[in-house]
Amino acid sequence: MLIEKIEAAASYLEPFWNSSEIGVVLGSGLSSFTKEISSAKSIPYSVIPHFPRSTVEGHAGSLLLGEIGKFKIAVLSGRFHYYEGYSLQEVVFPVRTLIKLGIKTLILTNAAGGLNLKFKPGDIMLIRDHINFIPDNPLRGDYDSRFGKRFVSLVEAYPKRLRDLAKKHSRKLKNPIHEGVYLALPGPSYETPAEVKMFRLFGADAAGMSTVPEVTAAVQLGVSVLAISLITNVHTRGSSPDHSEVLETAKKSEKKFCKLLREIVLNLDSIKNADT
Ligand code: HPA
């Protein structure tokens, strides 16, 4: 059973566990955030029971347990994607394991393509809401009440208090950010011009190939989510997205992205009391 696999992964990690209440998932090209972490212990995914393995360039594949300032943190560097052929239950397995170990807040990051024409490559967007175009759901299948409710509301999936905190610190860093709707695609092909037009009409501001499954699983388990996209390319007329462009923009902008992430982590406890 799935829950037993999660328990096996969690028991393997228990001796290394640092009582972190904050989990972070690093998206494509954003793994340099790991440099911000002190006293880190790195555990390769390949040694953790039942963890899938990462296959994509730009995804390292290890769990880091360490500190940022006085805060303990658990960082998943490398994620699993639907387009790699994993089931969504596999995709969300690492996040469910961290939640089993005790994290209360999950920060998800990703690289995304801008649909909103006000966006520029290198911009940062907080996810306010999402549209799911991945033709599956990690909660689909046999129901186990130990995961939470069967029918999960996603109305408050991205709590305002966490978004407000991120906005406050982006202002402090003089690094303005957007807020918008993320549309999740199965990938790995990028969207066509006709799809871009349709997604804009739907109200989407950015498109990517991740995050929504993890958000869904985390919300079911009662964990608060903050999700942040780095806009690596913008779908303008005649443009054609390319993975090397995605990684290149991520590389250029990751410093400012990591600075913001660090500031958010350092200030999370300022809203802890409201975090129920
Ligand atoms: N589309 C989908 N996913 C992406 C993109 C994009 O343009 N850029 C980075 N991830």
PDB file of C-alpha atoms and ligand atoms in Angstrom:
ATOM      1  CA  MET A   1       0.000   0.000   0.000  1.00  0.00           C
ATOM      2  CA  LEU A   2       1.090   3.540  -0.752  1.00  0.00           C
ATOM      3  CA  ILE A   3       0.985   4.711   2.852  1.00  0.00           C
ATOM      4  CA  GLU A   4       3.330   1.900   3.887  1.00  0.00           C
ATOM      5  CA  LYS A   5       5.831   2.951   1.226  1.00  0.00           C
ATOM      6  CA  ILE A   6       5.699   6.528   2.508  1.00  0.00           C
ATOM      7  CA  GLU A   7       6.185   5.257   6.055  1.00  0.00           C
ATOM      8  CA  ALA A   8       9.180   3.175   4.926  1.00  0.00           C
ATOM      9  CA  ALA A   9      10.787   6.224   3.256  1.00  0.00           C
ATOM     10  CA  ALA A  10      10.052   8.348   6.338  1.00  0.00           C
ATOM     11  CA  SER A  11      11.508   5.744   8.735  1.00  0.00           C
ATOM     12  CA  TYR A  12      14.652   5.541   6.620  1.00  0.00           C
ATOM     13  CA  LEU A  13      15.005   9.348   6.894  1.00  0.00           C
ATOM     14  CA  GLU A  14      14.038   9.572  10.587  1.00  0.00           C
ATOM     15  CA  PRO A  15      17.633   9.224  11.953  1.00  0.00           C
ATOM     16  CA  PHE A  16      18.744  12.166   9.768  1.00  0.00           C
ATOM     17  CA  TRP A  17      15.617  14.243  10.273  1.00  0.00           C
ATOM     18  CA  ASN A  18      16.193  17.734  11.681  1.00  0.00           C
ATOM     19  CA  SER A  19      12.628  18.468  12.841  1.00  0.00           C
ATOM     20  CA  SER A  20      12.174  20.851   9.959  1.00  0.00           C
ATOM     21  CA  GLU A  21       8.760  22.434   9.610  1.00  0.00           C
ATOM     22  CA  ILE A  22       9.617  23.959   6.231  1.00  0.00           C
ATOM     23  CA  GLY A  23       9.950  21.986   3.018  1.00  0.00           C
ATOM     24  CA  VAL A  24      11.166  23.442  -0.274  1.00  0.00           C
ATOM     25  CA  VAL A  25      11.013  21.889  -3.746  1.00  0.00           C
ATOM     26  CA  LEU A  26      13.484  23.346  -6.230  1.00  0.00           C
ATOM     27  CA  GLY A  27      12.437  23.579  -9.861  1.00  0.00           C
ATOM     28  CA  SER A  28      14.424  23.433 -13.098  1.00  0.00           C
ATOM     29  CA  GLY A  29      17.714  25.292 -12.877  1.00  0.00           C
ATOM     30  CA  LEU A  30      17.063  26.538  -9.336  1.00  0.00           C
ATOM     31  CA  SER A  31      19.251  24.073  -7.455  1.00  0.00           C
ATOM     32  CA  SER A  32      21.782  26.736  -6.448  1.00  0.00           C
ATOM     33  CA  PHE A  33      19.442  27.558  -3.539  1.00  0.00           C
ATOM     34  CA  THR A  34      21.147  24.609  -1.859  1.00  0.00           C
ATOM     35  CA  LYS A  35      24.198  26.901  -1.412  1.00  0.00           C
ATOM     36  CA  GLU A  36      22.154  29.018   1.010  1.00  0.00           C
ATOM     37  CA  ILE A  37      21.796  26.087   3.378  1.00  0.00           C
ATOM     38  CA  SER A  38      24.245  25.598   6.210  1.00  0.00           C
ATOM     39  CA  SER A  39      25.182  22.378   8.034  1.00  0.00           C
ATOM     40  CA  ALA A  40      23.417  20.489   5.298  1.00  0.00           C
ATOM     41  CA  LYS A  41      23.242  16.744   5.150  1.00  0.00           C
ATOM     42  CA  SER A  42      22.580  15.559   1.601  1.00  0.00           C
ATOM     43  CA  ILE A  43      20.747  12.310   1.001  1.00  0.00           C
ATOM     44  CA  PRO A  44      20.582  11.126  -2.624  1.00  0.00           C
ATOM     45  CA  TYR A  45      17.097  10.109  -3.714  1.00  0.00           C
ATOM     46  CA  SER A  46      18.587   6.837  -4.963  1.00  0.00           C
ATOM     47  CA  VAL A  47      19.152   5.572  -1.377  1.00  0.00           C
ATOM     48  CA  ILE A  48      15.706   6.485  -0.042  1.00  0.00           C
ATOM     49  CA  PRO A  49      13.292   3.549  -0.187  1.00  0.00           C
ATOM     50  CA  HIS A  50      10.550   3.937  -2.818  1.00  0.00           C
ATOM     51  CA  PHE A  51      11.737   7.363  -4.024  1.00  0.00           C
ATOM     52  CA  PRO A  52      11.581   7.632  -7.823  1.00  0.00           C
ATOM     53  CA  ARG A  53      14.740   8.865  -9.597  1.00  0.00           C
ATOM     54  CA  SER A  54      15.191  12.089 -11.481  1.00  0.00           C
ATOM     55  CA  THR A  55      16.122  11.911 -15.172  1.00  0.00           C
ATOM     56  CA  VAL A  56      16.116  15.474 -16.478  1.00  0.00           C
ATOM     57  CA  GLU A  57      19.055  17.787 -17.037  1.00  0.00           C
ATOM     58  CA  GLY A  58      19.013  20.509 -14.377  1.00  0.00           C
ATOM     59  CA  HIS A  59      17.472  18.251 -11.705  1.00  0.00           C
ATOM     60  CA  ALA A  60      20.009  16.997  -9.175  1.00  0.00           C
ATOM     61  CA  GLY A  61      18.028  14.510  -7.136  1.00  0.00           C
ATOM     62  CA  SER A  62      18.794  14.735  -3.441  1.00  0.00           C
ATOM     63  CA  LEU A  63      17.183  15.703  -0.182  1.00  0.00           C
ATOM     64  CA  LEU A  64      19.072  18.297   1.828  1.00  0.00           C
ATOM     65  CA  LEU A  65      18.495  18.698   5.521  1.00  0.00           C
ATOM     66  CA  GLY A  66      20.062  21.815   6.953  1.00  0.00           C
ATOM     67  CA  GLU A  67      19.527  25.324   8.229  1.00  0.00           C
ATOM     68  CA  ILE A  68      18.822  28.799   6.960  1.00  0.00           C
ATOM     69  CA  GLY A  69      19.518  31.246   9.752  1.00  0.00           C
ATOM     70  CA  LYS A  70      17.977  29.648  12.819  1.00  0.00           C
ATOM     71  CA  PHE A  71      15.430  27.703  10.804  1.00  0.00           C
ATOM     72  CA  LYS A  72      15.652  24.047   9.988  1.00  0.00           C
ATOM     73  CA  ILE A  73      14.797  23.290   6.423  1.00  0.00           C
ATOM     74  CA  ALA A  74      14.254  20.235   4.207  1.00  0.00           C
ATOM     75  CA  VAL A  75      14.977  20.826   0.535  1.00  0.00           C
ATOM     76  CA  LEU A  76      14.046  18.512  -2.309  1.00  0.00           C
ATOM     77  CA  SER A  77      16.571  19.374  -4.995  1.00  0.00           C
ATOM     78  CA  GLY A  78      15.176  17.753  -8.112  1.00  0.00           C
ATOM     79  CA  ARG A  79      11.583  16.756  -8.740  1.00  0.00           C
ATOM     80  CA  PHE A  80       9.707  14.128 -10.692  1.00  0.00           C
ATOM     81  CA  HIS A  81       7.476  15.078 -13.571  1.00  0.00           C
ATOM     82  CA  TYR A  82       4.483  13.530 -15.247  1.00  0.00           C
ATOM     83  CA  TYR A  83       6.254  13.915 -18.624  1.00  0.00           C
ATOM     84  CA  GLU A  84       9.044  11.593 -17.482  1.00  0.00           C
ATOM     85  CA  GLY A  85       6.467   8.828 -17.326  1.00  0.00           C
ATOM     86  CA  TYR A  86       5.914   8.807 -13.562  1.00  0.00           C
ATOM     87  CA  SER A  87       2.438   8.423 -12.178  1.00  0.00           C
ATOM     88  CA  LEU A  88       1.234  11.417 -10.164  1.00  0.00           C
ATOM     89  CA  GLN A  89       1.409   9.267  -7.034  1.00  0.00           C
ATOM     90  CA  GLU A  90       5.137   8.884  -7.752  1.00  0.00           C
ATOM     91  CA  VAL A  91       5.448  12.590  -8.535  1.00  0.00           C
ATOM     92  CA  VAL A  92       4.087  13.587  -5.121  1.00  0.00           C
ATOM     93  CA  PHE A  93       5.829  10.809  -3.163  1.00  0.00           C
ATOM     94  CA  PRO A  94       8.744  12.978  -1.884  1.00  0.00           C
ATOM     95  CA  VAL A  95       6.408  15.747  -0.732  1.00  0.00           C
ATOM     96  CA  ARG A  96       4.147  13.273   1.063  1.00  0.00           C
ATOM     97  CA  THR A  97       7.248  11.828   2.757  1.00  0.00           C
ATOM     98  CA  LEU A  98       8.330  15.262   4.033  1.00  0.00           C
ATOM     99  CA  ILE A  99       4.817  15.888   5.309  1.00  0.00           C
ATOM    100  CA  LYS A 100       4.872  12.520   7.087  1.00  0.00           C
ATOM    101  CA  LEU A 101       8.130  13.646   8.723  1.00  0.00           C
ATOM    102  CA  GLY A 102       6.497  16.827   9.977  1.00  0.00           C
ATOM    103  CA  ILE A 103       6.800  19.792   7.627  1.00  0.00           C
ATOM    104  CA  LYS A 104       3.978  22.308   8.018  1.00  0.00           C
ATOM    105  CA  THR A 105       4.754  24.723   5.191  1.00  0.00           C
ATOM    106  CA  LEU A 106       5.745  23.756   1.678  1.00  0.00           C
ATOM    107  CA  ILE A 107       7.426  26.161  -0.726  1.00  0.00           C
ATOM    108  CA  LEU A 108       7.254  24.961  -4.319  1.00  0.00           C
ATOM    109  CA  THR A 109       9.322  26.571  -7.053  1.00  0.00           C
ATOM    110  CA  ASN A 110       9.310  26.056 -10.790  1.00  0.00           C
ATOM    111  CA  ALA A 111      10.355  27.425 -14.139  1.00  0.00           C
ATOM    112  CA  ALA A 112       7.399  28.562 -16.215  1.00  0.00           C
ATOM    113  CA  GLY A 113       6.643  30.149 -19.547  1.00  0.00           C
ATOM    114  CA  GLY A 114       4.989  33.556 -19.439  1.00  0.00           C
ATOM    115  CA  LEU A 115       1.608  33.860 -21.144  1.00  0.00           C
ATOM    116  CA  ASN A 116       0.922  37.301 -19.725  1.00  0.00           C
ATOM    117  CA  LEU A 117       2.558  39.759 -22.117  1.00  0.00           C
ATOM    118  CA  LYS A 118       3.475  42.105 -19.266  1.00  0.00           C
ATOM    119  CA  PHE A 119       5.964  39.480 -18.083  1.00  0.00           C
ATOM    120  CA  LYS A 120       9.642  39.398 -19.044  1.00  0.00           C
ATOM    121  CA  PRO A 121      12.094  36.493 -18.891  1.00  0.00           C
ATOM    122  CA  GLY A 122      13.640  36.516 -15.425  1.00  0.00           C
ATOM    123  CA  ASP A 123      10.506  37.848 -13.708  1.00  0.00           C
ATOM    124  CA  ILE A 124       9.084  36.104 -10.662  1.00  0.00           C
ATOM    125  CA  MET A 125       5.405  35.204 -10.269  1.00  0.00           C
ATOM    126  CA  LEU A 126       3.651  34.071  -7.112  1.00  0.00           C
ATOM    127  CA  ILE A 127       0.982  31.530  -7.906  1.00  0.00           C
ATOM    128  CA  ARG A 128      -2.400  32.802  -6.726  1.00  0.00           C
ATOM    129  CA  ASP A 129      -4.428  30.007  -8.304  1.00  0.00           C
ATOM    130  CA  HIS A 130      -4.036  27.309 -10.906  1.00  0.00           C
ATOM    131  CA  ILE A 131      -5.666  25.566 -13.847  1.00  0.00           C
ATOM    132  CA  ASN A 132      -4.864  21.879 -14.135  1.00  0.00           C
ATOM    133  CA  PHE A 133      -4.367  20.485 -17.625  1.00  0.00           C
ATOM    134  CA  ILE A 134      -2.411  17.431 -16.488  1.00  0.00           C
ATOM    135  CA  PRO A 135      -4.916  14.692 -17.254  1.00  0.00           C
ATOM    136  CA  ASP A 136      -4.627  13.047 -13.836  1.00  0.00           C
ATOM    137  CA  ASN A 137      -4.815  13.779 -10.133  1.00  0.00           C
ATOM    138  CA  PRO A 138      -2.532  12.387  -7.406  1.00  0.00           C
ATOM    139  CA  LEU A 139      -5.590  11.772  -5.220  1.00  0.00           C
ATOM    140  CA  ARG A 140      -7.174   9.500  -7.826  1.00  0.00           C
ATOM    141  CA  GLY A 141      -7.463   5.815  -7.021  1.00  0.00           C
ATOM    142  CA  ASP A 142      -8.066   3.839  -3.854  1.00  0.00           C
ATOM    143  CA  TYR A 143      -9.068   6.137  -1.044  1.00  0.00           C
ATOM    144  CA  ASP A 144      -7.141   5.970   2.214  1.00  0.00           C
ATOM    145  CA  SER A 145      -8.555   8.251   4.917  1.00  0.00           C
ATOM    146  CA  ARG A 146      -5.074   8.541   6.475  1.00  0.00           C
ATOM    147  CA  PHE A 147      -4.242  11.011   3.682  1.00  0.00           C
ATOM    148  CA  GLY A 148      -7.144  13.293   4.546  1.00  0.00           C
ATOM    149  CA  LYS A 149     -10.397  14.019   2.775  1.00  0.00           C
ATOM    150  CA  ARG A 150     -11.461  12.234  -0.417  1.00  0.00           C
ATOM    151  CA  PHE A 151     -12.837  15.425  -1.982  1.00  0.00           C
ATOM    152  CA  VAL A 152     -10.393  18.224  -1.318  1.00  0.00           C
ATOM    153  CA  SER A 153     -11.181  21.923  -1.691  1.00  0.00           C
ATOM    154  CA  LEU A 154      -8.492  23.877  -3.523  1.00  0.00           C
ATOM    155  CA  VAL A 155     -10.179  27.248  -2.969  1.00  0.00           C
ATOM    156  CA  GLU A 156      -7.529  28.262  -0.424  1.00  0.00           C
ATOM    157  CA  ALA A 157      -4.686  26.243  -1.943  1.00  0.00           C
ATOM    158  CA  TYR A 158      -2.356  29.259  -1.970  1.00  0.00           C
ATOM    159  CA  PRO A 159      -3.015  31.090   1.323  1.00  0.00           C
ATOM    160  CA  LYS A 160      -2.972  34.871   1.090  1.00  0.00           C
ATOM    161  CA  ARG A 161      -0.903  35.262   4.256  1.00  0.00           C
ATOM    162  CA  LEU A 162       2.019  33.408   2.613  1.00  0.00           C
ATOM    163  CA  ARG A 163       1.668  35.368  -0.623  1.00  0.00           C
ATOM    164  CA  ASP A 164       1.534  38.627   1.344  1.00  0.00           C
ATOM    165  CA  LEU A 165       4.709  37.648   3.171  1.00  0.00           C
ATOM    166  CA  ALA A 166       6.466  36.946  -0.142  1.00  0.00           C
ATOM    167  CA  LYS A 167       5.257  40.257  -1.593  1.00  0.00           C
ATOM    168  CA  LYS A 168       6.405  42.181   1.465  1.00  0.00           C
ATOM    169  CA  HIS A 169       9.912  40.750   1.233  1.00  0.00           C
ATOM    170  CA  SER A 170      10.148  41.192  -2.505  1.00  0.00           C
ATOM    171  CA  ARG A 171       9.346  44.881  -1.958  1.00  0.00           C
ATOM    172  CA  LYS A 172      11.995  45.051   0.751  1.00  0.00           C
ATOM    173  CA  LEU A 173      14.534  43.566  -1.652  1.00  0.00           C
ATOM    174  CA  LYS A 174      13.357  46.052  -4.320  1.00  0.00           C
ATOM    175  CA  ASN A 175      12.628  43.101  -6.507  1.00  0.00           C
ATOM    176  CA  PRO A 176       9.042  43.433  -7.712  1.00  0.00           C
ATOM    177  CA  ILE A 177       7.104  40.252  -8.375  1.00  0.00           C
ATOM    178  CA  HIS A 178       3.886  39.369 -10.149  1.00  0.00           C
ATOM    179  CA  GLU A 179       1.006  37.330  -8.911  1.00  0.00           C
ATOM    180  CA  GLY A 180      -1.018  35.160 -11.246  1.00  0.00           C
ATOM    181  CA  VAL A 181      -2.610  31.948 -12.415  1.00  0.00           C
ATOM    182  CA  TYR A 182      -0.391  28.974 -13.260  1.00  0.00           C
ATOM    183  CA  LEU A 183      -1.554  26.497 -15.842  1.00  0.00           C
ATOM    184  CA  ALA A 184      -0.128  22.991 -15.520  1.00  0.00           C
ATOM    185  CA  LEU A 185       0.491  20.996 -18.687  1.00  0.00           C
ATOM    186  CA  PRO A 186       1.495  17.380 -19.094  1.00  0.00           C
ATOM    187  CA  GLY A 187       4.443  18.271 -21.387  1.00  0.00           C
ATOM    188  CA  PRO A 188       7.053  17.559 -22.501  1.00  0.00           C
ATOM    189  CA  SER A 189       6.139  19.417 -25.691  1.00  0.00           C
ATOM    190  CA  TYR A 190       5.591  23.120 -25.236  1.00  0.00           C
ATOM    191  CA  GLU A 191       2.294  24.780 -26.036  1.00  0.00           C
ATOM    192  CA  THR A 192       1.288  25.699 -29.594  1.00  0.00           C
ATOM    193  CA  PRO A 193       0.475  29.315 -30.571  1.00  0.00           C
ATOM    194  CA  ALA A 194      -3.227  28.386 -30.639  1.00  0.00           C
ATOM    195  CA  GLU A 195      -2.964  26.920 -27.140  1.00  0.00           C
ATOM    196  CA  VAL A 196      -1.150  30.014 -25.900  1.00  0.00           C
ATOM    197  CA  LYS A 197      -4.049  32.118 -27.204  1.00  0.00           C
ATOM    198  CA  MET A 198      -6.591  29.811 -25.560  1.00  0.00           C
ATOM    199  CA  PHE A 199      -4.755  29.704 -22.221  1.00  0.00           C
ATOM    200  CA  ARG A 200      -4.658  33.518 -22.141  1.00  0.00           C
ATOM    201  CA  LEU A 201      -8.407  33.586 -22.719  1.00  0.00           C
ATOM    202  CA  PHE A 202      -8.772  31.139 -19.830  1.00  0.00           C
ATOM    203  CA  GLY A 203      -7.020  33.650 -17.572  1.00  0.00           C
ATOM    204  CA  ALA A 204      -3.679  31.880 -17.201  1.00  0.00           C
ATOM    205  CA  ASP A 205      -0.568  34.027 -16.710  1.00  0.00           C
ATOM    206  CA  ALA A 206       2.092  31.321 -16.923  1.00  0.00           C
ATOM    207  CA  ALA A 207       2.356  27.702 -18.019  1.00  0.00           C
ATOM    208  CA  GLY A 208       4.540  24.920 -16.678  1.00  0.00           C
ATOM    209  CA  MET A 209       4.795  21.159 -16.292  1.00  0.00           C
ATOM    210  CA  SER A 210       4.837  20.677 -12.532  1.00  0.00           C
ATOM    211  CA  THR A 211       3.735  21.960  -9.113  1.00  0.00           C
ATOM    212  CA  VAL A 212      -0.028  21.385  -9.304  1.00  0.00           C
ATOM    213  CA  PRO A 213       0.183  17.683  -8.311  1.00  0.00           C
ATOM    214  CA  GLU A 214       2.342  18.532  -5.269  1.00  0.00           C
ATOM    215  CA  VAL A 215       0.003  21.372  -4.286  1.00  0.00           C
ATOM    216  CA  THR A 216      -2.982  19.023  -4.476  1.00  0.00           C
ATOM    217  CA  ALA A 217      -1.309  16.359  -2.315  1.00  0.00           C
ATOM    218  CA  ALA A 218      -0.082  18.927   0.229  1.00  0.00           C
ATOM    219  CA  VAL A 219      -3.478  20.585   0.594  1.00  0.00           C
ATOM    220  CA  GLN A 220      -5.108  17.198   1.184  1.00  0.00           C
ATOM    221  CA  LEU A 221      -2.651  16.663   4.042  1.00  0.00           C
ATOM    222  CA  GLY A 222      -3.358  20.111   5.531  1.00  0.00           C
ATOM    223  CA  VAL A 223      -0.034  21.734   4.668  1.00  0.00           C
ATOM    224  CA  SER A 224       0.207  25.427   3.712  1.00  0.00           C
ATOM    225  CA  VAL A 225       1.649  26.077   0.277  1.00  0.00           C
ATOM    226  CA  LEU A 226       3.555  28.960  -1.239  1.00  0.00           C
ATOM    227  CA  ALA A 227       4.364  28.456  -4.925  1.00  0.00           C
ATOM    228  CA  ILE A 228       6.702  30.654  -6.930  1.00  0.00           C
ATOM    229  CA  SER A 229       7.441  30.580 -10.656  1.00  0.00           C
ATOM    230  CA  LEU A 230      10.513  31.907 -12.332  1.00  0.00           C
ATOM    231  CA  ILE A 231       9.400  33.095 -15.757  1.00  0.00           C
ATOM    232  CA  THR A 232      12.129  31.718 -18.000  1.00  0.00           C
ATOM    233  CA  ASN A 233      10.583  32.609 -21.370  1.00  0.00           C
ATOM    234  CA  VAL A 234       7.590  34.575 -22.596  1.00  0.00           C
ATOM    235  CA  HIS A 235       5.267  33.426 -25.360  1.00  0.00           C
ATOM    236  CA  THR A 236       5.415  36.387 -27.696  1.00  0.00           C
ATOM    237  CA  ARG A 237       4.459  36.193 -31.349  1.00  0.00           C
ATOM    238  CA  GLY A 238       7.082  34.232 -33.281  1.00  0.00           C
ATOM    239  CA  SER A 239       8.909  33.013 -30.163  1.00  0.00           C
ATOM    240  CA  SER A 240       9.699  29.352 -29.722  1.00  0.00           C
ATOM    241  CA  PRO A 241      10.503  28.015 -26.237  1.00  0.00           C
ATOM    242  CA  ASP A 242      13.582  25.910 -25.797  1.00  0.00           C
ATOM    243  CA  HIS A 243      14.846  23.950 -22.762  1.00  0.00           C
ATOM    244  CA  SER A 244      18.328  25.478 -23.017  1.00  0.00           C
ATOM    245  CA  GLU A 245      16.724  28.962 -22.944  1.00  0.00           C
ATOM    246  CA  VAL A 246      14.772  27.907 -19.846  1.00  0.00           C
ATOM    247  CA  LEU A 247      17.938  26.760 -18.071  1.00  0.00           C
ATOM    248  CA  GLU A 248      19.920  29.808 -19.230  1.00  0.00           C
ATOM    249  CA  THR A 249      17.347  32.292 -17.895  1.00  0.00           C
ATOM    250  CA  ALA A 250      17.089  30.287 -14.682  1.00  0.00           C
ATOM    251  CA  LYS A 251      20.859  30.506 -14.319  1.00  0.00           C
ATOM    252  CA  LYS A 252      20.857  34.275 -14.898  1.00  0.00           C
ATOM    253  CA  SER A 253      18.026  34.937 -12.464  1.00  0.00           C
ATOM    254  CA  GLU A 254      18.528  32.320  -9.795  1.00  0.00           C
ATOM    255  CA  LYS A 255      20.572  34.635  -7.585  1.00  0.00           C
ATOM    256  CA  LYS A 256      17.695  37.069  -7.137  1.00  0.00           C
ATOM    257  CA  PHE A 257      15.237  34.177  -6.901  1.00  0.00           C
ATOM    258  CA  CYS A 258      17.296  32.472  -4.165  1.00  0.00           C
ATOM    259  CA  LYS A 259      17.679  35.753  -2.264  1.00  0.00           C
ATOM    260  CA  LEU A 260      13.913  36.136  -2.148  1.00  0.00           C
ATOM    261  CA  LEU A 261      13.419  32.519  -1.146  1.00  0.00           C
ATOM    262  CA  ARG A 262      15.935  32.877   1.669  1.00  0.00           C
ATOM    263  CA  GLU A 263      14.225  36.042   2.938  1.00  0.00           C
ATOM    264  CA  ILE A 264      10.832  34.324   2.901  1.00  0.00           C
ATOM    265  CA  VAL A 265      12.158  31.325   4.879  1.00  0.00           C
ATOM    266  CA  LEU A 266      13.814  33.634   7.431  1.00  0.00           C
ATOM    267  CA  ASN A 267      10.527  35.418   8.022  1.00  0.00           C
ATOM    268  CA  LEU A 268       8.028  32.583   7.925  1.00  0.00           C
ATOM    269  CA  ASP A 269       7.666  32.475  11.693  1.00  0.00           C
ATOM    270  CA  SER A 270       6.394  36.072  11.679  1.00  0.00           C
ATOM    271  CA  ILE A 271       3.059  34.674  10.471  1.00  0.00           C
ATOM    272  CA  LYS A 272       3.253  31.364  12.286  1.00  0.00           C
ATOM    273  CA  ASN A 273       0.527  32.196  14.770  1.00  0.00           C
ATOM    274  CA  ALA A 274      -1.921  32.791  11.948  1.00  0.00           C
ATOM    275  CA  ASP A 275      -0.887  29.480  10.391  1.00  0.00           C
ATOM    276  CA  THR A 276      -3.614  27.099  11.338  1.00  0.00           C
TER     277      THR A 276
HETATM  278  N1  HPA B   1       5.789  26.104 -21.155  1.00  0.00           N
HETATM  279  C1  HPA B   1       5.669  25.080 -20.297  1.00  0.00           C
HETATM  280  N2  HPA B   1       6.553  24.826 -19.348  1.00  0.00           N
HETATM  281  C2  HPA B   1       7.617  25.623 -19.249  1.00  0.00           C
HETATM  282  C3  HPA B   1       7.823  26.708 -20.118  1.00  0.00           C
HETATM  283  C4  HPA B   1       6.845  26.952 -21.126  1.00  0.00           C
HETATM  284  O1  HPA B   1       6.949  27.893 -21.926  1.00  0.00           O
HETATM  285  N3  HPA B   1       8.969  27.322 -19.744  1.00  0.00           N
HETATM  286  C5  HPA B   1       9.443  26.618 -18.695  1.00  0.00           C
HETATM  287  N4  HPA B   1       8.638  25.598 -18.371  1.00  0.00           N
END
